[in-house]
Amino acid sequence: DGGITQSPKYLFRKEGQNVTLSCEQNLNHDAMYWYRQDPGQGLRLIYYSQIVNDFQKGDIAEGYSVSREKKESFPLTVTSAQKNPTAFYLCASSIDPGQGRVPQHFGDGTRLSIL
Amino acid sequence: KNEVEQSPQNLTAQEGEFITINCSYSVGISALHWLQQHPGGGIVSLFMLSSGKKKHGRLIATINIQEKHSSLHITASHPRDSAVYICAVRPLTGNQFYFGTGTSLTVIP
């Protein structure tokens, strides 16, 4: 079955440590997104990528980095510069971000906590 | 300022009740989505609307573009409908979606 796979499901980070969250899709979608979800807030966009080797900052990109070397993969690194990384992170994809009417598919999320 | 407002924030219903969740937005949009987030965190897209009404099983979604308002209805609610329901809109310009904070629904047997 086609879908989005995020790993790990739970992740713990020590102070000063970088961690990388994995997101893989086999839907052949061009666009991929990373969102952060905090209690009582809507999903907020961290980074998005419309095509391989290209990505743009979202609303809350500070302290995060991404890469898009392959169409299927869009890993997110939470750097030590992100002072409040504890949150639920969701990866999503869509066929073509330019059309504006294509539903996004979501992964099951990674819950990151600080030790 | 949140471009998308949902109400109510929390909703508890008895099994079999008719449920309505509302979403209001402040920008012109090209599409509105209703999403369902299960307790484990995974999100499923329920509907994508740009006008009118859509029905899927016991779920009905409507949108009024002029009033910038959408509703999600659940008929004959069931405990397995318990989840957080999220409204998301895609503005006419840009590639982003804006998300509401969600409505947490609990259906009691």
PDB file of C-alpha atoms in Angstrom:
ATOM      1  CA  ASP A   1       0.000   0.000   0.000  1.00  0.00           C
ATOM      2  CA  GLY A   2       1.178   3.535  -0.729  1.00  0.00           C
ATOM      3  CA  GLY A   3       1.706   5.898   2.124  1.00  0.00           C
ATOM      4  CA  ILE A   4       3.997   7.944   4.302  1.00  0.00           C
ATOM      5  CA  THR A   5       6.277   6.307   6.862  1.00  0.00           C
ATOM      6  CA  GLN A   6       7.682   8.300   9.718  1.00  0.00           C
ATOM      7  CA  SER A   7      10.276   6.963  12.111  1.00  0.00           C
ATOM      8  CA  PRO A   8      10.852   6.669  14.925  1.00  0.00           C
ATOM      9  CA  LYS A   9       7.445   6.948  16.587  1.00  0.00           C
ATOM     10  CA  TYR A  10       9.034   8.231  19.800  1.00  0.00           C
ATOM     11  CA  LEU A  11      12.349  10.038  20.101  1.00  0.00           C
ATOM     12  CA  PHE A  12      14.238  11.464  23.033  1.00  0.00           C
ATOM     13  CA  ARG A  13      16.838  14.186  22.744  1.00  0.00           C
ATOM     14  CA  LYS A  14      19.479  15.246  25.177  1.00  0.00           C
ATOM     15  CA  GLU A  15      20.315  18.897  25.633  1.00  0.00           C
ATOM     16  CA  GLY A  16      22.667  20.157  22.930  1.00  0.00           C
ATOM     17  CA  GLN A  17      22.068  17.188  20.659  1.00  0.00           C
ATOM     18  CA  ASN A  18      20.862  17.163  17.066  1.00  0.00           C
ATOM     19  CA  VAL A  19      18.301  14.537  16.110  1.00  0.00           C
ATOM     20  CA  THR A  20      16.917  13.549  12.724  1.00  0.00           C
ATOM     21  CA  LEU A  21      13.346  12.487  12.028  1.00  0.00           C
ATOM     22  CA  SER A  22      12.774  10.291   9.018  1.00  0.00           C
ATOM     23  CA  CYS A  23       9.946  10.679   6.485  1.00  0.00           C
ATOM     24  CA  GLU A  24       9.607   8.382   3.474  1.00  0.00           C
ATOM     25  CA  GLN A  25       6.765   8.258   0.943  1.00  0.00           C
ATOM     26  CA  ASN A  26       6.029   5.819  -1.864  1.00  0.00           C
ATOM     27  CA  LEU A  27       3.163   7.826  -3.339  1.00  0.00           C
ATOM     28  CA  ASN A  28       5.339   9.425  -6.014  1.00  0.00           C
ATOM     29  CA  HIS A  29       4.312  12.827  -4.671  1.00  0.00           C
ATOM     30  CA  ASP A  30       6.335  15.872  -5.618  1.00  0.00           C
ATOM     31  CA  ALA A  31       5.631  17.970  -2.546  1.00  0.00           C
ATOM     32  CA  MET A  32       6.522  17.117   1.033  1.00  0.00           C
ATOM     33  CA  TYR A  33       5.934  19.036   4.243  1.00  0.00           C
ATOM     34  CA  TRP A  34       6.963  19.015   7.900  1.00  0.00           C
ATOM     35  CA  TYR A  35       4.549  20.284  10.550  1.00  0.00           C
ATOM     36  CA  ARG A  36       4.852  20.745  14.259  1.00  0.00           C
ATOM     37  CA  GLN A  37       1.856  20.196  16.549  1.00  0.00           C
ATOM     38  CA  ASP A  38       1.716  21.587  20.086  1.00  0.00           C
ATOM     39  CA  PRO A  39      -1.176  21.194  22.543  1.00  0.00           C
ATOM     40  CA  GLY A  40      -3.917  23.745  21.912  1.00  0.00           C
ATOM     41  CA  GLN A  41      -2.386  24.956  18.661  1.00  0.00           C
ATOM     42  CA  GLY A  42      -2.997  24.181  15.030  1.00  0.00           C
ATOM     43  CA  LEU A  43      -0.358  22.479  12.950  1.00  0.00           C
ATOM     44  CA  ARG A  44       2.421  24.874  12.018  1.00  0.00           C
ATOM     45  CA  LEU A  45       4.578  24.510   8.935  1.00  0.00           C
ATOM     46  CA  ILE A  46       8.307  24.075   9.513  1.00  0.00           C
ATOM     47  CA  TYR A  47       9.624  23.422   5.995  1.00  0.00           C
ATOM     48  CA  TYR A  48       8.241  22.291   2.676  1.00  0.00           C
ATOM     49  CA  SER A  49       9.712  21.011  -0.552  1.00  0.00           C
ATOM     50  CA  GLN A  50       8.031  21.158  -3.938  1.00  0.00           C
ATOM     51  CA  ILE A  51      10.723  19.301  -5.843  1.00  0.00           C
ATOM     52  CA  VAL A  52      13.920  17.367  -5.298  1.00  0.00           C
ATOM     53  CA  ASN A  53      16.898  19.493  -4.203  1.00  0.00           C
ATOM     54  CA  ASP A  54      14.660  22.429  -3.345  1.00  0.00           C
ATOM     55  CA  PHE A  55      12.927  23.436  -0.121  1.00  0.00           C
ATOM     56  CA  GLN A  56      11.478  26.541   1.521  1.00  0.00           C
ATOM     57  CA  LYS A  57      11.110  27.712   5.083  1.00  0.00           C
ATOM     58  CA  GLY A  58       7.711  27.666   6.657  1.00  0.00           C
ATOM     59  CA  ASP A  59       6.462  29.750   9.568  1.00  0.00           C
ATOM     60  CA  ILE A  60       8.713  28.250  12.246  1.00  0.00           C
ATOM     61  CA  ALA A  61      11.899  27.089  10.507  1.00  0.00           C
ATOM     62  CA  GLU A  62      14.362  28.422  13.083  1.00  0.00           C
ATOM     63  CA  GLY A  63      16.287  25.615  14.760  1.00  0.00           C
ATOM     64  CA  TYR A  64      15.388  23.074  12.086  1.00  0.00           C
ATOM     65  CA  SER A  65      17.023  21.886   8.869  1.00  0.00           C
ATOM     66  CA  VAL A  66      15.908  19.614   6.024  1.00  0.00           C
ATOM     67  CA  SER A  67      17.222  18.004   2.874  1.00  0.00           C
ATOM     68  CA  ARG A  68      15.499  16.633  -0.243  1.00  0.00           C
ATOM     69  CA  GLU A  69      18.040  14.538  -2.091  1.00  0.00           C
ATOM     70  CA  LYS A  70      15.463  11.987  -3.227  1.00  0.00           C
ATOM     71  CA  LYS A  71      11.821  12.372  -4.172  1.00  0.00           C
ATOM     72  CA  GLU A  72      10.786   9.759  -1.616  1.00  0.00           C
ATOM     73  CA  SER A  73      12.641  11.161   1.374  1.00  0.00           C
ATOM     74  CA  PHE A  74      12.424  14.414   3.358  1.00  0.00           C
ATOM     75  CA  PRO A  75      14.287  14.091   6.673  1.00  0.00           C
ATOM     76  CA  LEU A  76      13.994  16.782   9.332  1.00  0.00           C
ATOM     77  CA  THR A  77      16.862  17.587  11.697  1.00  0.00           C
ATOM     78  CA  VAL A  78      16.023  19.250  14.977  1.00  0.00           C
ATOM     79  CA  THR A  79      19.179  21.105  15.915  1.00  0.00           C
ATOM     80  CA  SER A  80      20.435  22.171  19.314  1.00  0.00           C
ATOM     81  CA  ALA A  81      19.408  25.711  18.333  1.00  0.00           C
ATOM     82  CA  GLN A  82      15.746  24.714  18.690  1.00  0.00           C
ATOM     83  CA  LYS A  83      15.186  25.629  22.322  1.00  0.00           C
ATOM     84  CA  ASN A  84      11.750  24.092  22.712  1.00  0.00           C
ATOM     85  CA  PRO A  85      11.757  20.956  20.569  1.00  0.00           C
ATOM     86  CA  THR A  86       9.268  18.908  22.590  1.00  0.00           C
ATOM     87  CA  ALA A  87       6.320  18.444  20.234  1.00  0.00           C
ATOM     88  CA  PHE A  88       4.584  16.086  17.857  1.00  0.00           C
ATOM     89  CA  TYR A  89       6.013  16.226  14.337  1.00  0.00           C
ATOM     90  CA  LEU A  90       3.987  15.300  11.272  1.00  0.00           C
ATOM     91  CA  CYS A  91       5.207  14.762   7.739  1.00  0.00           C
ATOM     92  CA  ALA A  92       2.815  15.163   4.811  1.00  0.00           C
ATOM     93  CA  SER A  93       2.906  14.957   1.044  1.00  0.00           C
ATOM     94  CA  SER A  94       0.799  16.024  -1.910  1.00  0.00           C
ATOM     95  CA  ILE A  95       0.894  15.303  -5.621  1.00  0.00           C
ATOM     96  CA  ASP A  96       1.329  18.851  -6.832  1.00  0.00           C
ATOM     97  CA  PRO A  97       1.334  21.866  -4.531  1.00  0.00           C
ATOM     98  CA  GLY A  98       0.610  24.181  -7.421  1.00  0.00           C
ATOM     99  CA  GLN A  99      -2.882  22.900  -8.106  1.00  0.00           C
ATOM    100  CA  GLY A 100      -4.256  23.873  -4.723  1.00  0.00           C
ATOM    101  CA  ARG A 101      -6.944  21.215  -4.661  1.00  0.00           C
ATOM    102  CA  VAL A 102      -5.060  18.037  -3.907  1.00  0.00           C
ATOM    103  CA  PRO A 103      -5.481  16.439  -0.496  1.00  0.00           C
ATOM    104  CA  GLN A 104      -2.428  15.972   1.568  1.00  0.00           C
ATOM    105  CA  HIS A 105      -1.467  12.605   2.972  1.00  0.00           C
ATOM    106  CA  PHE A 106      -0.015  12.453   6.460  1.00  0.00           C
ATOM    107  CA  GLY A 107       2.320  10.130   8.290  1.00  0.00           C
ATOM    108  CA  ASP A 108       1.596   8.819  11.786  1.00  0.00           C
ATOM    109  CA  GLY A 109       3.945  11.310  13.413  1.00  0.00           C
ATOM    110  CA  THR A 110       7.011  11.328  15.664  1.00  0.00           C
ATOM    111  CA  ARG A 111       6.752  12.451  19.263  1.00  0.00           C
ATOM    112  CA  LEU A 112       9.975  14.166  20.359  1.00  0.00           C
ATOM    113  CA  SER A 113      10.772  14.726  24.014  1.00  0.00           C
ATOM    114  CA  ILE A 114      13.699  16.279  25.852  1.00  0.00           C
ATOM    115  CA  LEU A 115      15.583  14.201  28.417  1.00  0.00           C
TER     116      LEU A 115
ATOM    117  CA  LYS B   1      -4.351  35.898  14.843  1.00  0.00           C
ATOM    118  CA  ASN B   2      -5.541  32.547  13.598  1.00  0.00           C
ATOM    119  CA  GLU B   3      -6.907  32.423  10.086  1.00  0.00           C
ATOM    120  CA  VAL B   4      -8.984  29.366  10.986  1.00  0.00           C
ATOM    121  CA  GLU B   5     -11.308  29.104  13.981  1.00  0.00           C
ATOM    122  CA  GLN B   6     -13.081  25.937  15.033  1.00  0.00           C
ATOM    123  CA  SER B   7     -15.928  25.398  17.446  1.00  0.00           C
ATOM    124  CA  PRO B   8     -16.489  23.814  19.780  1.00  0.00           C
ATOM    125  CA  GLN B   9     -13.035  22.990  21.130  1.00  0.00           C
ATOM    126  CA  ASN B  10     -14.330  19.946  22.962  1.00  0.00           C
ATOM    127  CA  LEU B  11     -17.480  17.957  22.413  1.00  0.00           C
ATOM    128  CA  THR B  12     -18.943  14.985  24.262  1.00  0.00           C
ATOM    129  CA  ALA B  13     -21.899  13.152  22.785  1.00  0.00           C
ATOM    130  CA  GLN B  14     -23.965  10.057  23.466  1.00  0.00           C
ATOM    131  CA  GLU B  15     -23.789   7.301  20.911  1.00  0.00           C
ATOM    132  CA  GLY B  16     -26.350   7.884  18.175  1.00  0.00           C
ATOM    133  CA  GLU B  17     -26.418  11.674  18.469  1.00  0.00           C
ATOM    134  CA  PHE B  18     -26.086  13.993  15.483  1.00  0.00           C
ATOM    135  CA  ILE B  19     -22.888  16.017  15.746  1.00  0.00           C
ATOM    136  CA  THR B  20     -21.880  19.299  14.134  1.00  0.00           C
ATOM    137  CA  ILE B  21     -18.412  20.812  14.156  1.00  0.00           C
ATOM    138  CA  ASN B  22     -17.914  24.296  12.751  1.00  0.00           C
ATOM    139  CA  CYS B  23     -15.037  25.998  10.982  1.00  0.00           C
ATOM    140  CA  SER B  24     -14.764  29.684  10.111  1.00  0.00           C
ATOM    141  CA  TYR B  25     -11.902  31.237   8.188  1.00  0.00           C
ATOM    142  CA  SER B  26     -10.855  34.747   7.331  1.00  0.00           C
ATOM    143  CA  VAL B  27      -9.055  34.482   3.980  1.00  0.00           C
ATOM    144  CA  GLY B  28     -10.107  33.659   0.444  1.00  0.00           C
ATOM    145  CA  ILE B  29      -9.452  30.015  -0.182  1.00  0.00           C
ATOM    146  CA  SER B  30      -9.061  27.553  -2.999  1.00  0.00           C
ATOM    147  CA  ALA B  31      -9.838  24.502  -0.867  1.00  0.00           C
ATOM    148  CA  LEU B  32     -10.864  23.448   2.619  1.00  0.00           C
ATOM    149  CA  HIS B  33     -10.023  20.121   4.201  1.00  0.00           C
ATOM    150  CA  TRP B  34     -11.496  18.220   7.088  1.00  0.00           C
ATOM    151  CA  LEU B  35      -8.997  15.930   8.776  1.00  0.00           C
ATOM    152  CA  GLN B  36      -9.366  13.305  11.497  1.00  0.00           C
ATOM    153  CA  GLN B  37      -6.587  12.745  14.008  1.00  0.00           C
ATOM    154  CA  HIS B  38      -6.762   9.540  15.990  1.00  0.00           C
ATOM    155  CA  PRO B  39      -5.498   9.238  19.578  1.00  0.00           C
ATOM    156  CA  GLY B  40      -2.233   7.724  18.315  1.00  0.00           C
ATOM    157  CA  GLY B  41      -1.568  10.880  16.327  1.00  0.00           C
ATOM    158  CA  GLY B  42      -1.977   9.764  12.733  1.00  0.00           C
ATOM    159  CA  ILE B  43      -4.056  12.033  10.515  1.00  0.00           C
ATOM    160  CA  VAL B  44      -6.482  10.990   7.809  1.00  0.00           C
ATOM    161  CA  SER B  45      -7.998  13.302   5.248  1.00  0.00           C
ATOM    162  CA  LEU B  46     -11.802  13.051   5.333  1.00  0.00           C
ATOM    163  CA  PHE B  47     -12.953  15.633   2.810  1.00  0.00           C
ATOM    164  CA  MET B  48     -11.616  18.231   0.450  1.00  0.00           C
ATOM    165  CA  LEU B  49     -14.172  20.912  -0.450  1.00  0.00           C
ATOM    166  CA  SER B  50     -14.186  23.929  -2.679  1.00  0.00           C
ATOM    167  CA  SER B  51     -17.962  24.366  -2.850  1.00  0.00           C
ATOM    168  CA  GLY B  52     -21.264  22.775  -1.859  1.00  0.00           C
ATOM    169  CA  LYS B  53     -21.523  19.558   0.051  1.00  0.00           C
ATOM    170  CA  LYS B  54     -19.913  16.134   0.203  1.00  0.00           C
ATOM    171  CA  LYS B  55     -21.077  12.947   1.894  1.00  0.00           C
ATOM    172  CA  HIS B  56     -19.151   9.840   2.817  1.00  0.00           C
ATOM    173  CA  GLY B  57     -20.980   7.270   4.869  1.00  0.00           C
ATOM    174  CA  ARG B  58     -22.182   8.949   8.056  1.00  0.00           C
ATOM    175  CA  LEU B  59     -20.054  12.035   7.472  1.00  0.00           C
ATOM    176  CA  ILE B  60     -21.295  15.136   5.669  1.00  0.00           C
ATOM    177  CA  ALA B  61     -19.253  18.257   4.987  1.00  0.00           C
ATOM    178  CA  THR B  62     -20.643  21.546   3.753  1.00  0.00           C
ATOM    179  CA  ILE B  63     -19.048  24.829   2.815  1.00  0.00           C
ATOM    180  CA  ASN B  64     -20.399  28.339   2.246  1.00  0.00           C
ATOM    181  CA  ILE B  65     -17.732  30.269   0.393  1.00  0.00           C
ATOM    182  CA  GLN B  66     -19.504  33.627   0.727  1.00  0.00           C
ATOM    183  CA  GLU B  67     -19.815  33.273   4.504  1.00  0.00           C
ATOM    184  CA  LYS B  68     -16.342  31.680   4.851  1.00  0.00           C
ATOM    185  CA  HIS B  69     -17.777  28.837   6.884  1.00  0.00           C
ATOM    186  CA  SER B  70     -17.780  25.065   6.785  1.00  0.00           C
ATOM    187  CA  SER B  71     -19.447  22.418   8.899  1.00  0.00           C
ATOM    188  CA  LEU B  72     -18.723  18.762   9.475  1.00  0.00           C
ATOM    189  CA  HIS B  73     -21.699  16.639  10.484  1.00  0.00           C
ATOM    190  CA  ILE B  74     -21.652  13.110  11.865  1.00  0.00           C
ATOM    191  CA  THR B  75     -24.939  11.248  11.827  1.00  0.00           C
ATOM    192  CA  ALA B  76     -25.640   8.353  14.223  1.00  0.00           C
ATOM    193  CA  SER B  77     -22.379   8.934  16.077  1.00  0.00           C
ATOM    194  CA  HIS B  78     -20.411   5.966  17.362  1.00  0.00           C
ATOM    195  CA  PRO B  79     -17.596   5.634  19.933  1.00  0.00           C
ATOM    196  CA  ARG B  80     -15.153   4.896  17.103  1.00  0.00           C
ATOM    197  CA  ASP B  81     -15.800   8.451  15.852  1.00  0.00           C
ATOM    198  CA  SER B  82     -13.942   9.721  18.925  1.00  0.00           C
ATOM    199  CA  ALA B  83     -11.011  11.709  17.583  1.00  0.00           C
ATOM    200  CA  VAL B  84      -9.804  15.235  16.983  1.00  0.00           C
ATOM    201  CA  TYR B  85     -11.301  16.817  13.880  1.00  0.00           C
ATOM    202  CA  ILE B  86      -9.198  19.474  12.212  1.00  0.00           C
ATOM    203  CA  CYS B  87     -10.199  22.040   9.612  1.00  0.00           C
ATOM    204  CA  ALA B  88      -7.496  23.250   7.213  1.00  0.00           C
ATOM    205  CA  VAL B  89      -7.726  25.856   4.465  1.00  0.00           C
ATOM    206  CA  ARG B  90      -5.572  26.583   1.477  1.00  0.00           C
ATOM    207  CA  PRO B  91      -5.459  30.314   0.692  1.00  0.00           C
ATOM    208  CA  LEU B  92      -5.854  31.513  -2.874  1.00  0.00           C
ATOM    209  CA  THR B  93      -2.183  32.486  -2.953  1.00  0.00           C
ATOM    210  CA  GLY B  94       0.778  30.530  -1.653  1.00  0.00           C
ATOM    211  CA  ASN B  95       1.433  26.838  -1.134  1.00  0.00           C
ATOM    212  CA  GLN B  96       0.554  26.480   2.516  1.00  0.00           C
ATOM    213  CA  PHE B  97      -2.373  25.206   4.470  1.00  0.00           C
ATOM    214  CA  TYR B  98      -3.602  26.946   7.618  1.00  0.00           C
ATOM    215  CA  PHE B  99      -4.935  24.687  10.319  1.00  0.00           C
ATOM    216  CA  GLY B 100      -7.530  25.110  13.028  1.00  0.00           C
ATOM    217  CA  THR B 101      -6.713  23.971  16.553  1.00  0.00           C
ATOM    218  CA  GLY B 102      -9.091  21.052  16.251  1.00  0.00           C
ATOM    219  CA  THR B 103     -12.267  19.839  17.915  1.00  0.00           C
ATOM    220  CA  SER B 104     -11.848  16.949  20.309  1.00  0.00           C
ATOM    221  CA  LEU B 105     -14.875  14.647  20.047  1.00  0.00           C
ATOM    222  CA  THR B 106     -15.703  11.930  22.547  1.00  0.00           C
ATOM    223  CA  VAL B 107     -18.672   9.673  21.851  1.00  0.00           C
ATOM    224  CA  ILE B 108     -19.874   7.778  24.897  1.00  0.00           C
ATOM    225  CA  PRO B 109     -21.534   4.368  24.478  1.00  0.00           C
TER     226      PRO B 109
END
